[in-house]
JSON list of C-alpha atoms in Angstrom, two decimals:
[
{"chain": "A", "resi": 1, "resn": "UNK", "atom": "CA", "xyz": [-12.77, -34.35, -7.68]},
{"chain": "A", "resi": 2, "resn": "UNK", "atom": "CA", "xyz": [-12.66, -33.90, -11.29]},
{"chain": "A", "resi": 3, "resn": "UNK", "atom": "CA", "xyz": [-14.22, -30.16, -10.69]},
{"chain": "A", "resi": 4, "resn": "UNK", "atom": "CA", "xyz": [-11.26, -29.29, -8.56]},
{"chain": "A", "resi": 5, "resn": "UNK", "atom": "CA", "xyz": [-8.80, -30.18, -10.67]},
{"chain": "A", "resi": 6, "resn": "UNK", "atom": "CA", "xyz": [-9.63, -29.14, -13.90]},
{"chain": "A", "resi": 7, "resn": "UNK", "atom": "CA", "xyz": [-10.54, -25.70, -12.38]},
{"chain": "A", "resi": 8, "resn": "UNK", "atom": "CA", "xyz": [-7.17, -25.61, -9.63]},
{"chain": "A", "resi": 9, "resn": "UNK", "atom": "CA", "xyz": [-6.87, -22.10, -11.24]},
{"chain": "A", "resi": 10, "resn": "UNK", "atom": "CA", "xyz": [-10.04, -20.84, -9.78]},
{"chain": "A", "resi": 11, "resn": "UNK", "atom": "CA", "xyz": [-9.79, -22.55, -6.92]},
{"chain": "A", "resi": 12, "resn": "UNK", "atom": "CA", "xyz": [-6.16, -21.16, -5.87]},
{"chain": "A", "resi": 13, "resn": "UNK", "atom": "CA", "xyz": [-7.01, -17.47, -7.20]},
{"chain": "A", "resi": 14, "resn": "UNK", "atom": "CA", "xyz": [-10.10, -17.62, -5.24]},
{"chain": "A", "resi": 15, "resn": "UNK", "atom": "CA", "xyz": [-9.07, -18.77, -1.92]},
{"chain": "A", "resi": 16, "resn": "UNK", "atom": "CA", "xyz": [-5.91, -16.70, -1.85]},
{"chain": "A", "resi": 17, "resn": "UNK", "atom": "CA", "xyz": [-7.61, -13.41, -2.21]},
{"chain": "A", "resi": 18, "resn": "UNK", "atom": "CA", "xyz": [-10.25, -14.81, 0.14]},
{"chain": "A", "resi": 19, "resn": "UNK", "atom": "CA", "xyz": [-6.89, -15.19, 2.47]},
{"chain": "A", "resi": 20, "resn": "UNK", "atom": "CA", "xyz": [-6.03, -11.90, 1.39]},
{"chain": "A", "resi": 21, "resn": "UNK", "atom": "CA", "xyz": [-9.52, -10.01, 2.33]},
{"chain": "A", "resi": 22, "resn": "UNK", "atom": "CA", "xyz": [-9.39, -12.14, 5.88]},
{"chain": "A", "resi": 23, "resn": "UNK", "atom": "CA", "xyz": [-6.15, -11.49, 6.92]},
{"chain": "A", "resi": 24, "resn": "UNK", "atom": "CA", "xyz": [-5.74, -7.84, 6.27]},
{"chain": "A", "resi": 25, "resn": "UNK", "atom": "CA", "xyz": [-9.32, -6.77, 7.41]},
{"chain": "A", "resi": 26, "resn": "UNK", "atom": "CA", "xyz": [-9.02, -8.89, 10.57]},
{"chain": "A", "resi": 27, "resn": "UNK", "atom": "CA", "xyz": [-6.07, -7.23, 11.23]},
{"chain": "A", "resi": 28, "resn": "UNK", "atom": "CA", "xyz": [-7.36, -3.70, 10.89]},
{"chain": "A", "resi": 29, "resn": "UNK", "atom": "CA", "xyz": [-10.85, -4.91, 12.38]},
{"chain": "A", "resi": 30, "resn": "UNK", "atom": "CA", "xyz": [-8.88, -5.66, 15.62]},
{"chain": "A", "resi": 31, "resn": "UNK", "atom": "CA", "xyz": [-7.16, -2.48, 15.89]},
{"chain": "A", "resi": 32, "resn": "UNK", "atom": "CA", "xyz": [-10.15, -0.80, 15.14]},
{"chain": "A", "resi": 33, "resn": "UNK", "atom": "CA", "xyz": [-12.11, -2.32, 17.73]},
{"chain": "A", "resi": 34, "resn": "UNK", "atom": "CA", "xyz": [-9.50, -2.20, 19.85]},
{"chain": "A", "resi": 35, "resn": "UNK", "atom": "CA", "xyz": [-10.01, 1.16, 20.15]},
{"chain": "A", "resi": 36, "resn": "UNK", "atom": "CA", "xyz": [-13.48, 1.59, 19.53]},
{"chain": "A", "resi": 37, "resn": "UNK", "atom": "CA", "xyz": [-13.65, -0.13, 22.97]},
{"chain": "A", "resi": 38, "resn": "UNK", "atom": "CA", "xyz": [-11.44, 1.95, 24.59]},
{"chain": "A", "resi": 39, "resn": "UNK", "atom": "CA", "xyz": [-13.71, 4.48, 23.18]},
{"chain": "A", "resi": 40, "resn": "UNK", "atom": "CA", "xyz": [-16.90, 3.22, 24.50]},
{"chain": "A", "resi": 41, "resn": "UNK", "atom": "CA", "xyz": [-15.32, 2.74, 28.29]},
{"chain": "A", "resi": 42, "resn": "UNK", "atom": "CA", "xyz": [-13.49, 6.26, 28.44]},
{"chain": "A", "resi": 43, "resn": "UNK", "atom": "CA", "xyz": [-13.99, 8.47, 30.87]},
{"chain": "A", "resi": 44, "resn": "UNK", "atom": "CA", "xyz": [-14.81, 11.23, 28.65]},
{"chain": "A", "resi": 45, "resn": "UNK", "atom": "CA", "xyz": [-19.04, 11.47, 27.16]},
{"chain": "A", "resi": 46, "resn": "UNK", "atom": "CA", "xyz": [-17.97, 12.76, 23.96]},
{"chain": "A", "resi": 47, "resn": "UNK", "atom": "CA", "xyz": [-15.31, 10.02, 23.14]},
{"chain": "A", "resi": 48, "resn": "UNK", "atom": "CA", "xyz": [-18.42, 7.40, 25.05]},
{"chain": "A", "resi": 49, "resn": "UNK", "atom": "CA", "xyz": [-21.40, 8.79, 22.42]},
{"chain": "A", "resi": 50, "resn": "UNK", "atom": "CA", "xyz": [-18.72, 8.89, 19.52]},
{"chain": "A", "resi": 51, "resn": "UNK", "atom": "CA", "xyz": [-18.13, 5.09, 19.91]},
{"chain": "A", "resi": 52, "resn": "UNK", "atom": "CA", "xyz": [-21.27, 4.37, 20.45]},
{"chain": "A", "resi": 53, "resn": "UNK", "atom": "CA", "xyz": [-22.92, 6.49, 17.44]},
{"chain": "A", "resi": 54, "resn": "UNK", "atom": "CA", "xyz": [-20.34, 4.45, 15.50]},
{"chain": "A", "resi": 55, "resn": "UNK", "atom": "CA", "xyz": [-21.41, 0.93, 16.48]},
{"chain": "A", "resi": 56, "resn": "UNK", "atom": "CA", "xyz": [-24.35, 1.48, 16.40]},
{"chain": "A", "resi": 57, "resn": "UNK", "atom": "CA", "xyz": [-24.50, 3.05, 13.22]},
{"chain": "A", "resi": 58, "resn": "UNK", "atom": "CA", "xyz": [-22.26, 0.38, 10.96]},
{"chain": "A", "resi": 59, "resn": "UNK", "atom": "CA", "xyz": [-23.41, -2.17, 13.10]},
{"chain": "A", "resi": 60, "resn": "UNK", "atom": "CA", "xyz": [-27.23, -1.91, 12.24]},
{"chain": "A", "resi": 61, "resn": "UNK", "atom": "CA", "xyz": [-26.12, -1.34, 8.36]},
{"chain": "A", "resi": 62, "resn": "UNK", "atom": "CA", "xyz": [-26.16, -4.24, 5.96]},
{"chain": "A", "resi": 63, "resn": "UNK", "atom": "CA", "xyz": [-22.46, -5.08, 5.13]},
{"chain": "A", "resi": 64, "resn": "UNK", "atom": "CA", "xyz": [-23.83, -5.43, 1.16]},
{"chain": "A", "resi": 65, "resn": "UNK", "atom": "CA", "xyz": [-24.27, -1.44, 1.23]},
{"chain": "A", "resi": 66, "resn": "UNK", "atom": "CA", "xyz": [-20.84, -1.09, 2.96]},
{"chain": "A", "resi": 67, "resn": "UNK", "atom": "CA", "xyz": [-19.07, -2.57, 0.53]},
{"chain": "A", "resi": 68, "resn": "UNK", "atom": "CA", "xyz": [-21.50, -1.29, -2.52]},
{"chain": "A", "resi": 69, "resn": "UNK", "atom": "CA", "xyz": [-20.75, 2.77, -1.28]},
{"chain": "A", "resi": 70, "resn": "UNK", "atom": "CA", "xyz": [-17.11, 1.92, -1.61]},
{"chain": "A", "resi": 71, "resn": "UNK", "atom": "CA", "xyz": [-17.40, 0.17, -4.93]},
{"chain": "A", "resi": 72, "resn": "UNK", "atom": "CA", "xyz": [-19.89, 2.35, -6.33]},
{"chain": "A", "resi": 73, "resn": "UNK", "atom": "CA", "xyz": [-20.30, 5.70, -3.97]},
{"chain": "A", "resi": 74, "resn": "UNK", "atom": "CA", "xyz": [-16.44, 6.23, -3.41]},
{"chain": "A", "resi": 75, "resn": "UNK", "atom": "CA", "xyz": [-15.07, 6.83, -6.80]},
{"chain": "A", "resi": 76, "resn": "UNK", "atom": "CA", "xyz": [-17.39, 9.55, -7.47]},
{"chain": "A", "resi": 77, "resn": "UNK", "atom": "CA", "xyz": [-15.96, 11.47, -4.32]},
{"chain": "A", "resi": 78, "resn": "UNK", "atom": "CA", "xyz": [-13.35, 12.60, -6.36]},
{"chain": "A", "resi": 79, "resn": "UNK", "atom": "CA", "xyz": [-10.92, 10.87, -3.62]},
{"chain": "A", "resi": 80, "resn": "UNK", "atom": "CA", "xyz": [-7.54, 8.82, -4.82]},
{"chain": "A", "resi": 81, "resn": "UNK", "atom": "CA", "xyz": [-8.52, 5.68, -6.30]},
{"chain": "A", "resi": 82, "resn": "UNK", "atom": "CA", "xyz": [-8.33, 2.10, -4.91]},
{"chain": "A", "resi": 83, "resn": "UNK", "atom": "CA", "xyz": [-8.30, -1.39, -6.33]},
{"chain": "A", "resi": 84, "resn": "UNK", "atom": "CA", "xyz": [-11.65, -2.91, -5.43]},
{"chain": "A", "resi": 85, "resn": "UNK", "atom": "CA", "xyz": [-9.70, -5.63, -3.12]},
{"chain": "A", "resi": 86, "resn": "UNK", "atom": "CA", "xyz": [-8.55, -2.82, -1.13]},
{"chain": "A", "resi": 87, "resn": "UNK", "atom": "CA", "xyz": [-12.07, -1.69, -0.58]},
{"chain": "A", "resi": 88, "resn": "UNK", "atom": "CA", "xyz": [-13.53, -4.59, 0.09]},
{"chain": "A", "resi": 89, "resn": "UNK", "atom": "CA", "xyz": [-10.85, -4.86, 3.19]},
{"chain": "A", "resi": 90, "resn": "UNK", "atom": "CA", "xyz": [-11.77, -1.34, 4.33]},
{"chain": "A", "resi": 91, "resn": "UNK", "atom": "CA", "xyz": [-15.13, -1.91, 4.09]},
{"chain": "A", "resi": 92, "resn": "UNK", "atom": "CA", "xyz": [-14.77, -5.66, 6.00]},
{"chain": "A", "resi": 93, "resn": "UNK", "atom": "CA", "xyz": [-12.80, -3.61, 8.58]},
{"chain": "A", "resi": 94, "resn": "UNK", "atom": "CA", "xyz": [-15.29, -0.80, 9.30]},
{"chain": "A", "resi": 95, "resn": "UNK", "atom": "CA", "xyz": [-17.86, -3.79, 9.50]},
{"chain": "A", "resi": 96, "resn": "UNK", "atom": "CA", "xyz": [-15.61, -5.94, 11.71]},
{"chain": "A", "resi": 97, "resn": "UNK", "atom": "CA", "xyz": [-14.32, -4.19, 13.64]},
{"chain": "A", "resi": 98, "resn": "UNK", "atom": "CA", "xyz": [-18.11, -3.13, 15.11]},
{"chain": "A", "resi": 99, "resn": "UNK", "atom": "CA", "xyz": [-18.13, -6.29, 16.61]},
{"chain": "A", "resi": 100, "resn": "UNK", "atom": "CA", "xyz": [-14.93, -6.47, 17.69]},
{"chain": "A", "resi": 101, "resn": "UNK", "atom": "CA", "xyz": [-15.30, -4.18, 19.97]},
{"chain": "A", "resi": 102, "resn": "UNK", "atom": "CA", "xyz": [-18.32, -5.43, 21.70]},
{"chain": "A", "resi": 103, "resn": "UNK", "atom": "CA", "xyz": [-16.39, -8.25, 22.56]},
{"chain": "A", "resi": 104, "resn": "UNK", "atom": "CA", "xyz": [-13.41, -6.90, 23.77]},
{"chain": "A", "resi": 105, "resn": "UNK", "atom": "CA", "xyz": [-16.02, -4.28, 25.56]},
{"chain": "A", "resi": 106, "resn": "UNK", "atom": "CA", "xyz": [-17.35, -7.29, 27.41]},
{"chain": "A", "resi": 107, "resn": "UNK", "atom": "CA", "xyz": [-13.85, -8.27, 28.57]},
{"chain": "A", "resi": 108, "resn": "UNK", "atom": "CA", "xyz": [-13.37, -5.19, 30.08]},
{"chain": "A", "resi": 109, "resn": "UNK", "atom": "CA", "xyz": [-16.22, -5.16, 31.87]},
{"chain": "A", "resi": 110, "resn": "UNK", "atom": "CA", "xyz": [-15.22, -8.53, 33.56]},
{"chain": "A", "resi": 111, "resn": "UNK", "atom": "CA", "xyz": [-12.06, -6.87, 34.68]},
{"chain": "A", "resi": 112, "resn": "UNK", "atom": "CA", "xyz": [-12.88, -6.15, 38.69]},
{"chain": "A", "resi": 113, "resn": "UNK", "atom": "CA", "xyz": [-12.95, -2.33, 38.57]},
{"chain": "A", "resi": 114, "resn": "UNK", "atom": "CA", "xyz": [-10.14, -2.52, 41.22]},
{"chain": "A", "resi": 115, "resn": "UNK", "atom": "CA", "xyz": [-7.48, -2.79, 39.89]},
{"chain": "A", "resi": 116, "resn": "UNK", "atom": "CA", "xyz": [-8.62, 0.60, 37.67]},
{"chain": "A", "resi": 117, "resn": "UNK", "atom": "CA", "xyz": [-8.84, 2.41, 41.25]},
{"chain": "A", "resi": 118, "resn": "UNK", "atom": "CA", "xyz": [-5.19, 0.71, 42.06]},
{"chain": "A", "resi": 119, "resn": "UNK", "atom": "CA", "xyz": [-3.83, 2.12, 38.82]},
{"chain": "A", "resi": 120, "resn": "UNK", "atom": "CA", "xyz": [-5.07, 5.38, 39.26]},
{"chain": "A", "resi": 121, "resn": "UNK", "atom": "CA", "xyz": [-4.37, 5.45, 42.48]},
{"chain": "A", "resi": 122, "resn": "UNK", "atom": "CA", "xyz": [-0.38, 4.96, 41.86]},
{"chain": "A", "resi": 123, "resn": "UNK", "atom": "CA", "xyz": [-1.07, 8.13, 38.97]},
{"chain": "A", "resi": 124, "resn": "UNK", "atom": "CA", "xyz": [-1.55, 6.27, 35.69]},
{"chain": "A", "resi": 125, "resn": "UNK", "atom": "CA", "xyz": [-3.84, 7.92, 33.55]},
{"chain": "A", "resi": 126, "resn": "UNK", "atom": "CA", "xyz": [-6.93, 6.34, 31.87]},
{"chain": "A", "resi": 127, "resn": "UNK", "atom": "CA", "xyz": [-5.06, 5.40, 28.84]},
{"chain": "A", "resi": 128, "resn": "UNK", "atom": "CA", "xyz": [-2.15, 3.70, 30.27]},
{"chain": "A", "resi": 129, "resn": "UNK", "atom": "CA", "xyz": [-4.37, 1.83, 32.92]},
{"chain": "A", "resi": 130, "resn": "UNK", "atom": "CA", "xyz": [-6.39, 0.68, 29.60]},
{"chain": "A", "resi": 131, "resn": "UNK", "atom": "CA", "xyz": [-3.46, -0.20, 28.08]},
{"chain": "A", "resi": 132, "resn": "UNK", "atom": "CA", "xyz": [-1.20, -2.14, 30.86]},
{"chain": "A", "resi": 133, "resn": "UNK", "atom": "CA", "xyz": [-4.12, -3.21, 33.17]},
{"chain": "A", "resi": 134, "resn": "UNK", "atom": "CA", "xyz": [-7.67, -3.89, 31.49]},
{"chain": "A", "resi": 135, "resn": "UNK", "atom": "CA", "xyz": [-6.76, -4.94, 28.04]},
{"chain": "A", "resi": 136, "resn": "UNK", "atom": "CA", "xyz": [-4.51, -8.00, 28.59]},
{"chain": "A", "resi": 137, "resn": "UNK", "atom": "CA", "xyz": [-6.66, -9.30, 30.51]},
{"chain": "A", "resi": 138, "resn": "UNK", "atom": "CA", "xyz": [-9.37, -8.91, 28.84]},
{"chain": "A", "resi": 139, "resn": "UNK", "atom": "CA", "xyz": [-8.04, -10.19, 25.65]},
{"chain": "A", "resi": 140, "resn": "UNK", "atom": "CA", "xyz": [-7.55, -13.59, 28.03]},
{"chain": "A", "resi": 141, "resn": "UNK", "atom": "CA", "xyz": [-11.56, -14.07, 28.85]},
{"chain": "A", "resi": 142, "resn": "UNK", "atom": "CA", "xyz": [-12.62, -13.06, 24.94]},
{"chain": "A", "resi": 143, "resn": "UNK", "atom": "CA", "xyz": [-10.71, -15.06, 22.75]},
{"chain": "A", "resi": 144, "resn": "UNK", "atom": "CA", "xyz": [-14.25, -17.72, 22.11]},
{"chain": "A", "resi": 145, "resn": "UNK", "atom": "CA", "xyz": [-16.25, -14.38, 20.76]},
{"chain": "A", "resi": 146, "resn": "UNK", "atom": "CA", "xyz": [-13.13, -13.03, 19.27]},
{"chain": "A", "resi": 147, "resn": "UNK", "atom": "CA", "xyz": [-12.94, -15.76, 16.86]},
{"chain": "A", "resi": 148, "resn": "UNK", "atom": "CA", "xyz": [-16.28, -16.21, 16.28]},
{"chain": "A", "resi": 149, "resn": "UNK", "atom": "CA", "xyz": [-16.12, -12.69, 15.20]},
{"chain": "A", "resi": 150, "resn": "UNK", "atom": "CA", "xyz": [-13.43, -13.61, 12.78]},
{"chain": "A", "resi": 151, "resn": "UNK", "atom": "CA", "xyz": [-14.91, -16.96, 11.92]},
{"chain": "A", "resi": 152, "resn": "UNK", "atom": "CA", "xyz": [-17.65, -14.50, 10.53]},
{"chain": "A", "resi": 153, "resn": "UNK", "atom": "CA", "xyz": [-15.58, -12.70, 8.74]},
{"chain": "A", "resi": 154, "resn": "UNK", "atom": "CA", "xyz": [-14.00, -15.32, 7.06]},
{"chain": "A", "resi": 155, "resn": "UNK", "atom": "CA", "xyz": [-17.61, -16.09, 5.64]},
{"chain": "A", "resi": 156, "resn": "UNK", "atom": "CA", "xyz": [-18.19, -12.59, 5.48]},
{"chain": "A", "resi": 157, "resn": "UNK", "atom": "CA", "xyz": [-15.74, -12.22, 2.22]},
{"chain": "A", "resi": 158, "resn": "UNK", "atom": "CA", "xyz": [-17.95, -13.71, 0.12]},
{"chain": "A", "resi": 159, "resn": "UNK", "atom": "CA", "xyz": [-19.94, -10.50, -0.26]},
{"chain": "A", "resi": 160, "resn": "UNK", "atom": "CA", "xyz": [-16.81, -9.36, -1.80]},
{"chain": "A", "resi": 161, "resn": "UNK", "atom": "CA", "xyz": [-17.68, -11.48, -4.54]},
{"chain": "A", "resi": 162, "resn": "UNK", "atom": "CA", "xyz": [-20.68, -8.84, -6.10]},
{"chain": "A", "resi": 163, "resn": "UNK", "atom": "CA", "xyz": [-18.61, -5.81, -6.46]},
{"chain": "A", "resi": 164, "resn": "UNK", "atom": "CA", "xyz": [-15.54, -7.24, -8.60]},
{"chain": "A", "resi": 165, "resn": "UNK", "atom": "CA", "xyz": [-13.35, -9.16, -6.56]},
{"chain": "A", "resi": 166, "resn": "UNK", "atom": "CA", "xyz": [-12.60, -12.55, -7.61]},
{"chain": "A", "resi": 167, "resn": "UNK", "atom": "CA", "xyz": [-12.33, -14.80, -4.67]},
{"chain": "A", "resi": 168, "resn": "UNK", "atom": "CA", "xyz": [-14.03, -17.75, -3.52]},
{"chain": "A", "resi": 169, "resn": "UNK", "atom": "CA", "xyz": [-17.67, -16.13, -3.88]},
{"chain": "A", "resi": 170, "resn": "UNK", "atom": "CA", "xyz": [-16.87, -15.79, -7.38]},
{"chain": "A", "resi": 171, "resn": "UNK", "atom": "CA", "xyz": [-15.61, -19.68, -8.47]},
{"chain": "A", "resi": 172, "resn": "UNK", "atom": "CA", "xyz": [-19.50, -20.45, -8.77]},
{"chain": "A", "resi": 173, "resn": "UNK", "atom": "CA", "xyz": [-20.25, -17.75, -11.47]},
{"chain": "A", "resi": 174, "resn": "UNK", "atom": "CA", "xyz": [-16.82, -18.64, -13.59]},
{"chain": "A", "resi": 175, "resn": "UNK", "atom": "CA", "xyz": [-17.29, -22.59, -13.25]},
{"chain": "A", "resi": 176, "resn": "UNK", "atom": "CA", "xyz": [-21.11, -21.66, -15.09]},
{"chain": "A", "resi": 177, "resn": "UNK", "atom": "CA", "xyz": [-19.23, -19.43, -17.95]},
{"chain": "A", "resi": 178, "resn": "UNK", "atom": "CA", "xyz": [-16.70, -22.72, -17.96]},
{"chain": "A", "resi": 179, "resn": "UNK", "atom": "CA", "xyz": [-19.70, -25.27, -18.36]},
{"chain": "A", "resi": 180, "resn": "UNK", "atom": "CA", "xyz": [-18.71, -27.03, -15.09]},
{"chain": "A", "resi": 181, "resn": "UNK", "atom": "CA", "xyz": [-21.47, -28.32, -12.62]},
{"chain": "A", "resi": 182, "resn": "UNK", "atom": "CA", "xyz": [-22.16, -26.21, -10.13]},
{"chain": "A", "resi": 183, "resn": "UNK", "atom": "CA", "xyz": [-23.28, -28.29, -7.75]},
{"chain": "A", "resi": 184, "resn": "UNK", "atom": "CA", "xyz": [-20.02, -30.22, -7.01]},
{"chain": "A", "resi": 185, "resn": "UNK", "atom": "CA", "xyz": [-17.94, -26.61, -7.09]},
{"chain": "A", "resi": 186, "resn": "UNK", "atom": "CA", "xyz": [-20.07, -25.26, -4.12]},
{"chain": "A", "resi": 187, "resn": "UNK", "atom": "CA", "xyz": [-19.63, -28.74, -2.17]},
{"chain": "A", "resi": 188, "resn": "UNK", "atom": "CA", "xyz": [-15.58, -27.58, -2.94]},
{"chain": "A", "resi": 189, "resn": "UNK", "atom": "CA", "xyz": [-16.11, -23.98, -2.03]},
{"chain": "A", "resi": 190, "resn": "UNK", "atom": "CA", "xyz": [-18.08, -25.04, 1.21]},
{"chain": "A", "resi": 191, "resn": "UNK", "atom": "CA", "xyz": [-15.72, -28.28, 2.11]},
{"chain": "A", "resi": 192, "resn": "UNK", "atom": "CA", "xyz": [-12.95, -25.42, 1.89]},
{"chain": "A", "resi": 193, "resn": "UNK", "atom": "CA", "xyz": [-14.03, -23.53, 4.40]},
{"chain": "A", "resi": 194, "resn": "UNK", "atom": "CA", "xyz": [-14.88, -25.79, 6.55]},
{"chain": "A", "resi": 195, "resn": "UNK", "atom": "CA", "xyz": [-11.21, -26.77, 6.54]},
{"chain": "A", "resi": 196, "resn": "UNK", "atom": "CA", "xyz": [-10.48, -22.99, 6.96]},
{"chain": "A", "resi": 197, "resn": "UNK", "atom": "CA", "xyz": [-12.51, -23.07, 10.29]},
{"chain": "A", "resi": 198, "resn": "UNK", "atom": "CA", "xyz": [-12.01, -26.62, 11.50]},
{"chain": "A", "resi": 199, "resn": "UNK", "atom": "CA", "xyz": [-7.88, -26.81, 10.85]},
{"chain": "A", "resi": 200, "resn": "UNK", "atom": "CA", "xyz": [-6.78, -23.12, 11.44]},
{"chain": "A", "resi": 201, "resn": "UNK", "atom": "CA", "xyz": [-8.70, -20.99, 13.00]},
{"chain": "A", "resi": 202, "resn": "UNK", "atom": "CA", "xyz": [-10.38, -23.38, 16.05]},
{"chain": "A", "resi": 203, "resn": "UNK", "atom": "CA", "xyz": [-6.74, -24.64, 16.50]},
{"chain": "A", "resi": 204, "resn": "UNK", "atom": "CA", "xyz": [-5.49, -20.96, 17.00]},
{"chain": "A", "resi": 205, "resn": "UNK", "atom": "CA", "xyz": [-8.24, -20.17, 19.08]},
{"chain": "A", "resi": 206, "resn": "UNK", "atom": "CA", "xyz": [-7.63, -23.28, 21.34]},
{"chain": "A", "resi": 207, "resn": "UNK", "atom": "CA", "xyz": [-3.93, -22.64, 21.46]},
{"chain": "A", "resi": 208, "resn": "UNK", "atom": "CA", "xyz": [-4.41, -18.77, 22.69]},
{"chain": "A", "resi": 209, "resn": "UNK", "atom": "CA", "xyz": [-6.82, -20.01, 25.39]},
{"chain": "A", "resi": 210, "resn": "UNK", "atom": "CA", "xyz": [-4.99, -23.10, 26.85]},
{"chain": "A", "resi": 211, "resn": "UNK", "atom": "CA", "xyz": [-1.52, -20.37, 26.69]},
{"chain": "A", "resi": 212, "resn": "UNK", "atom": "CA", "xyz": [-3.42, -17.79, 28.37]},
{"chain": "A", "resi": 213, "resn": "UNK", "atom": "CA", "xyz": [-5.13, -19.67, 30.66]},
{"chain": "A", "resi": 214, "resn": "UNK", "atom": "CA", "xyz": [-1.83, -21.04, 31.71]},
{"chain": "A", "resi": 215, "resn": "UNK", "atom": "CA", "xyz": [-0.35, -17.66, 31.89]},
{"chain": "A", "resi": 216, "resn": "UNK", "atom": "CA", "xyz": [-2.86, -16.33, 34.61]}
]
């Protein structure tokens, strides 16, 4: 307990840019993937293979180099400058949002294809039968792998910790320059995020399924 409280600084800075790095890049990740999905399900090849090329691509890359080209590769592309917590969320979001929209892919596909053929036969086009038909409820029979997704992503952040950002990956290395054992810290770190998982995000997900469950 002692660990905690002497270093409450590190602890406090670290978790709320962790909170910061989750919450903006699962955000984006969602959108993303959102429409990544859409992508990958559209009637049209070339929007089809450019989803797919993109999964597959980011997907099947180690999130480490990710976020080292935008720390390290981006700034010599002579493009407009951004702090390295801003990267790290684009970089979680590209990552993310791969994922994301394999799930929300496989809620599509559990959508009975027809209802599609009742949209367009009443004259929607693809993207408002996407939009009004398929994707609420497919959002209803993905919320488990939806948050798993994000439950990785919370862990994910960590990796932030290696190219400059100071969040909860980085209270080991400053309780070492502080002389602090490490060994309780990490316990902390790890007890946090358990917390993280256990009293906020399992709660959400349970909420959205029970209301949406309900709702059909």
């Amino acid at each position: 307990m002692n660990v905690l409280i002497d270093n409450s600084d590190l602890f406090l800075t670290g978790f709320k840019n962790t909170g910061i790095l989750f919450a903006f890049s699962a955000v984006f990740s969602l959108i993303l993937g959102t429409i990544v999905a859409g992508m990958r399900v559209s009637p049209a090849p070339a929007m089809r293979a450019a989803g797919t090329l993109y999964v597959n691509a980011v997907r099947n890359t180690p999130l480490t180099l990710i976020l080292a080209f935008f720390a390290l590769g981006y700034p010599k592309l002579g493009l407009p400058s951004i702090d390295f917590i801003v990267a790290a969320i684009v970089g979680l979001s590209l990552y993310t949002a791969t994922y994301v929209s394999e799930a929300i892919r496989s809620g599509i596909n559990t959508v009975s294809v027809g209802q599609s053929e009742a949209a367009r036969a009443i004259g929607l086009p693809f993207l408002q039968t996407l939009t009004l038909i398929v994707l609420p409820q497919a959002f209803r029979s993905v919320v488990p792998p939806l948050f798993s997704v994000f439950i990785a992503l919370l862990k994910n952040t960590t990796v932030a910790a290696g190219f400059s950002v100071f969040e909860s990956g980085a209270i080991r290395a400053y309780l070492s320059e502080r002389g602090e054992p490490l060994l309780p810290g990490l316990l902390w770190v790890a007890l946090i995020f358990v917390v993280m998982v256990l009293g906020i995000l399992t709660p959400l997900q349970r909420y959205l399924e029970k209301k949406w469950r309900v709702a059909r």
